[in-house]
Amino acid sequence: DQQVKQNSPSLSVQEGRISILNCDYTNSMFDYFLWYKKYPAEGPTFLISISSIKDKNEDGRFTVFLNKSAKHLSLHIVPSQPGDSAVYFCAASAPGGWDDMRFGAGTRLTVKP
Amino acid sequence: ETGVTQSPTHLIKTRGQQVTLRCSSQSGHNTVSWYQQALGQGPQFIFQYYREEENGRGNFPPRFSGLQFPNYSSELNVNALELDDSALYLCASSLSGTIYEQYFGPGTRLTVT
């Protein structure tokens, strides 16, 4: 059951522009959401997270937006840099279900110089 | 501070065989989770160990089993391998109570022929 969906397998943007990665979820019990970045031959690394009590969380060039009514979250990267080229996974967890985190299939971001 | 390490990097097994994958947690972390990432998909939670006890399990059959040792290193064992078990196996360590901030290893690529 795909409770977390990333419908865009890939995204290509120009350096300096904004990258917007999207994620949809179906389980209304999810209350914590995370974004991970994965380079080839490395494990995913935590990037940014957001609790369901917020609708925005910002960390430097990275901002995550949460729209609970639409069950949608997005990651904005501004400005995009070539080093941001990686696969980005969104993940979600329900209360008390911290041992069972659901991941999307990932979006491959390519930032062109 | 040593990161999460996994061995071996790659492994090829035949259907029906058994395999053991190993993970060394990040220093100070007492919780380890294992994930299976099939090609083109996000990581899927297999199980978690906390202080040597299984602490949660995803939708995987009993032929997937694990161990956590007093030094918090961990093993994932898979019996009666099937072709569909071919995947990247990731382990992630964390501190109990900060489970969301998991640190992933680079993974073991298992190919079952």
GROMACS .gro file of C-alpha atoms in nm, chain B residues 31-104:
model
   74
  144THR     CA    1   1.843   0.161   1.812
  145VAL     CA    2   1.878   0.012   1.468
  146SER     CA    3   1.621  -0.021   1.191
  147TRP     CA    4   1.646  -0.222   0.872
  148TYR     CA    5   1.492  -0.127   0.541
  149GLN     CA    6   1.456  -0.295   0.203
  150GLN     CA    7   1.476  -0.071  -0.101
  151ALA     CA    8   1.371  -0.238  -0.423
  152LEU     CA    9   1.472  -0.081  -0.752
  153GLY     CA   10   1.273   0.235  -0.822
  154GLN     CA   11   1.106   0.236  -0.482
  155GLY     CA   12   1.159   0.400  -0.148
  156PRO     CA   13   1.295   0.218   0.156
  157GLN     CA   14   1.043  -0.017   0.316
  158PHE     CA   15   1.063  -0.079   0.691
  159ILE     CA   16   1.153  -0.439   0.784
  160PHE     CA   17   1.202  -0.420   1.161
  161GLN     CA   18   1.369  -0.231   1.441
  162TYR     CA   19   1.580  -0.340   1.737
  163TYR     CA   20   1.621  -0.152   2.061
  164ARG     CA   21   1.850  -0.283   2.333
  165GLU     CA   22   1.872  -0.625   2.168
  166GLU     CA   23   1.495  -0.673   2.143
  167GLU     CA   24   1.275  -0.650   1.835
  168ASN     CA   25   1.079  -0.331   1.883
  169GLY     CA   26   0.859  -0.315   1.575
  170ARG     CA   27   0.812  -0.500   1.250
  171GLY     CA   28   0.688  -0.415   0.904
  172ASN     CA   29   0.504  -0.636   0.660
  173PHE     CA   30   0.780  -0.892   0.604
  174PRO     CA   31   0.758  -1.271   0.648
  175PRO     CA   32   0.928  -1.453   0.937
  176ARG     CA   33   1.213  -1.567   0.711
  177PHE     CA   34   1.342  -1.212   0.766
  178SER     CA   35   1.495  -1.209   1.112
  179GLY     CA   36   1.745  -1.002   1.298
  180LEU     CA   37   1.973  -0.967   1.594
  181GLN     CA   38   2.118  -0.679   1.786
  182PHE     CA   39   2.429  -0.729   1.995
  183PRO     CA   40   2.535  -0.566   2.324
  184ASN     CA   41   2.757  -0.325   2.131
  185TYR     CA   42   2.442  -0.231   1.932
  186SER     CA   43   2.571  -0.375   1.606
  187SER     CA   44   2.308  -0.571   1.419
  188GLU     CA   45   2.246  -0.849   1.171
  189LEU     CA   46   1.971  -0.907   0.921
  190ASN     CA   47   1.917  -1.271   0.825
  191VAL     CA   48   1.708  -1.383   0.533
  192ASN     CA   49   1.629  -1.753   0.485
  193ALA     CA   50   1.501  -1.930   0.175
  194LEU     CA   51   1.593  -1.643  -0.054
  195GLU     CA   52   1.353  -1.555  -0.332
  196LEU     CA   53   1.421  -1.360  -0.650
  197ASP     CA   54   1.210  -1.071  -0.516
  198ASP     CA   55   1.450  -1.034  -0.224
  199SER     CA   56   1.695  -0.870  -0.464
  200ALA     CA   57   1.725  -0.516  -0.332
  201LEU     CA   58   1.937  -0.265  -0.146
  202TYR     CA   59   1.922  -0.332   0.228
  203LEU     CA   60   1.973  -0.028   0.446
  204CYS     CA   61   2.025  -0.009   0.815
  205ALA     CA   62   1.976   0.308   1.014
  206SER     CA   63   2.075   0.383   1.369
  207SER     CA   64   1.936   0.635   1.611
  208LEU     CA   65   1.902   0.720   1.977
  209SER     CA   66   1.585   0.602   2.145
  210GLY     CA   67   1.349   0.896   2.159
  211THR     CA   68   1.508   1.060   1.855
  212ILE     CA   69   1.405   0.790   1.618
  213TYR     CA   70   1.318   1.034   1.344
  214GLU     CA   71   1.676   1.143   1.309
  215GLN     CA   72   1.803   0.818   1.176
  216TYR     CA   73   2.149   0.788   1.029
  217PHE     CA   74   2.163   0.547   0.738
   0.00000   0.00000   0.00000
